[in-house]
Amino acid sequence: MSSIPLKGKPYDEILNDMESFRTQDADFLGGRTWSLVYHLSQKHDAFLKKAHNLYFSENALNPMAFKSLKRFEHEVVKMAAGLLNGDENVVGTMTSGGTESCLLAVMAYRELARSKKRWGKVRPEMIAPESVHVAWGKAAKYFNVKMVNIPLKDDFTVDIDILKKKINKNTIMITASAPSYPHGVIDPIEEIGHIACEKKIPFHVDACLGGFFLPFMEQIGYLIPAFDFQCKGVTSISADVHKYGFGAKGASILLYKNMAYLKHQFFIHQNWPGGVFASPALLGTRPGGPIAAGWAAMNAMGLNGYQHMAKKVMATTKKLINGINCLQGLKVMGKPQMSVFAYGSTNDKIDIFAVGDVMENKGWHIDRLQRPEGLHAMVTPGHEAVADQYLLDLKDALEFVKDHPDLASKGNAAMYGMIANVPFRGLIKKEVGKMMEKMYGPDCEMPMDNPGKESLPVRIGTGILKWISKRTK
Ligand SMILES: Cc1ncc(COP(=O)(O)O)c(C=O)c1O
């Protein structure tokens, strides 16, 4: 369909078409996805949809017009502040997701530094572990802040000694994860907080993943290192309602220690012909649905619901981690502290990306990690029912790869391997850029439209190979 139909179609016909388009999508309801979707149950989804639909048209841009949305946002912020051990001064806003929370924190801290004239003609810098979510790199790029990435130690937490040395007069903020997306480990938040305090630098804890999980683990008896406002020096925290908060997509919370920080996030324009304009976050129009559904989710779950969810998810996580560690040739990386982990190969003869390919052929949707190479899992309640099957399939996949070592040099595995290891990192960026231009170009070249065509990694890898062969001729 490339133009608006001359005559509008019946609603039913359109909805049927839309249903049919879903057949090629990843099967999250069957527990086949290990990222992207946080699904609690069909019943909870039906409830969220009702809550979302009640506020389908409302716009939180103007809190005077929709006071109910302002009330939801305020209560969500207060509930989250309490959960994360904030005092009565903690303030914040809801955002459209983890990425918006990260973007806004960088922008607010840059503005704060500017207000204190903390940097002159040089570029402001932010300090973050290499494992920090890529949204921070995006924020650095958008707001022209230099990203200073700190290497990880063997346990995948940030190297504090190096972090300390990288602080200079241009540093406008530090961020660290609780936990990190790739390996599920919590950075040493208390130690970093002390450094931040001593150097008087704002410190953000990215708890987009852990904000609605770690506190409940603690409540059911797990030993969790302090990672929130309890830690001296923490000035802001992000926690995603649309992840383990089990709200609808489009909802995160960004909390600041007090208004002295949050005020730098606000945008006010007093001279616009359209009127005096004030906006608390990145978006103009702020959809009411995700805010309302976030509030509804937190009230429906209650502490008991979240604790029950954490218990169930951790039991499944333990089963998976133990199962994987029992398979000869595979090992979980580091010591994951939550329900997110990665595993790699301990044997040169087993290519982990080939294992990933076989698993994909068996219908599992698994993310590939690089540096070091691995497969990733983000465990949710729906995985309880499929954990045994996953482990059985993984065992089979492992045996198959052991018997067919040539798989490592074929198809996706070969290309993922090359993408992970090719020294010309700029080249990868260029090839991926070309892919995106095709996907978002006038012909919208999607893998879906060309089922016979090579997969994304193969196409990127082929481009890189062509480039290398041209230059080595
Ligand atoms: C730790 C962390 N921070 C930020 C984000 C970005 O969140 P979103 O995808 O909601 O924008 C993620 C996403 O997984 C994450 O795990």
XYZ file of C-alpha atoms and ligand atoms in Angstrom, residues 36 38 96-102 131-136 138 177-182 206-210 238 240 242-243 250-252 378, ligand 1:
51
model
C 12.068 -6.504 23.727
C 8.033 -7.727 29.201
C 8.385 7.780 27.091
C 10.993 5.147 27.968
C 14.486 4.415 29.195
C 16.125 6.220 26.315
C 14.244 9.454 26.950
C 15.210 9.241 30.633
C 18.894 8.870 29.692
C 28.699 -1.736 29.482
C 26.334 1.164 30.038
C 23.265 1.093 27.801
C 23.796 2.478 24.328
C 21.086 5.094 25.016
C 23.809 7.032 26.864
C 22.929 8.382 21.863
C 24.145 0.644 35.785
C 22.016 -1.295 38.245
C 22.263 -3.691 36.512
C 23.906 -3.485 33.094
C 21.891 -4.733 30.145
C 24.602 -6.980 28.633
C 20.622 3.710 35.303
C 18.140 1.362 36.950
C 15.922 1.223 33.870
C 16.119 -2.562 34.180
C 16.601 -2.994 37.917
C 15.912 6.084 35.958
C 11.320 1.803 33.575
C 7.427 -0.512 30.820
C 10.050 -3.106 31.718
C 6.091 4.132 26.571
C 6.691 4.655 30.291
C 9.828 5.300 32.326
C 16.343 -11.314 29.740
C 19.885 -0.366 31.537
C 19.067 0.202 30.412
N 19.027 1.539 30.235
C 18.308 2.099 29.247
C 17.583 1.317 28.372
C 16.803 1.971 27.260
O 15.439 1.778 27.466
P 14.339 1.893 26.323
O 14.577 0.740 25.384
O 13.064 1.789 27.073
O 14.487 3.188 25.656
C 17.602 -0.074 28.521
C 16.872 -0.942 27.601
O 16.909 -2.152 27.670
C 18.366 -0.654 29.567
O 18.430 -1.985 29.762
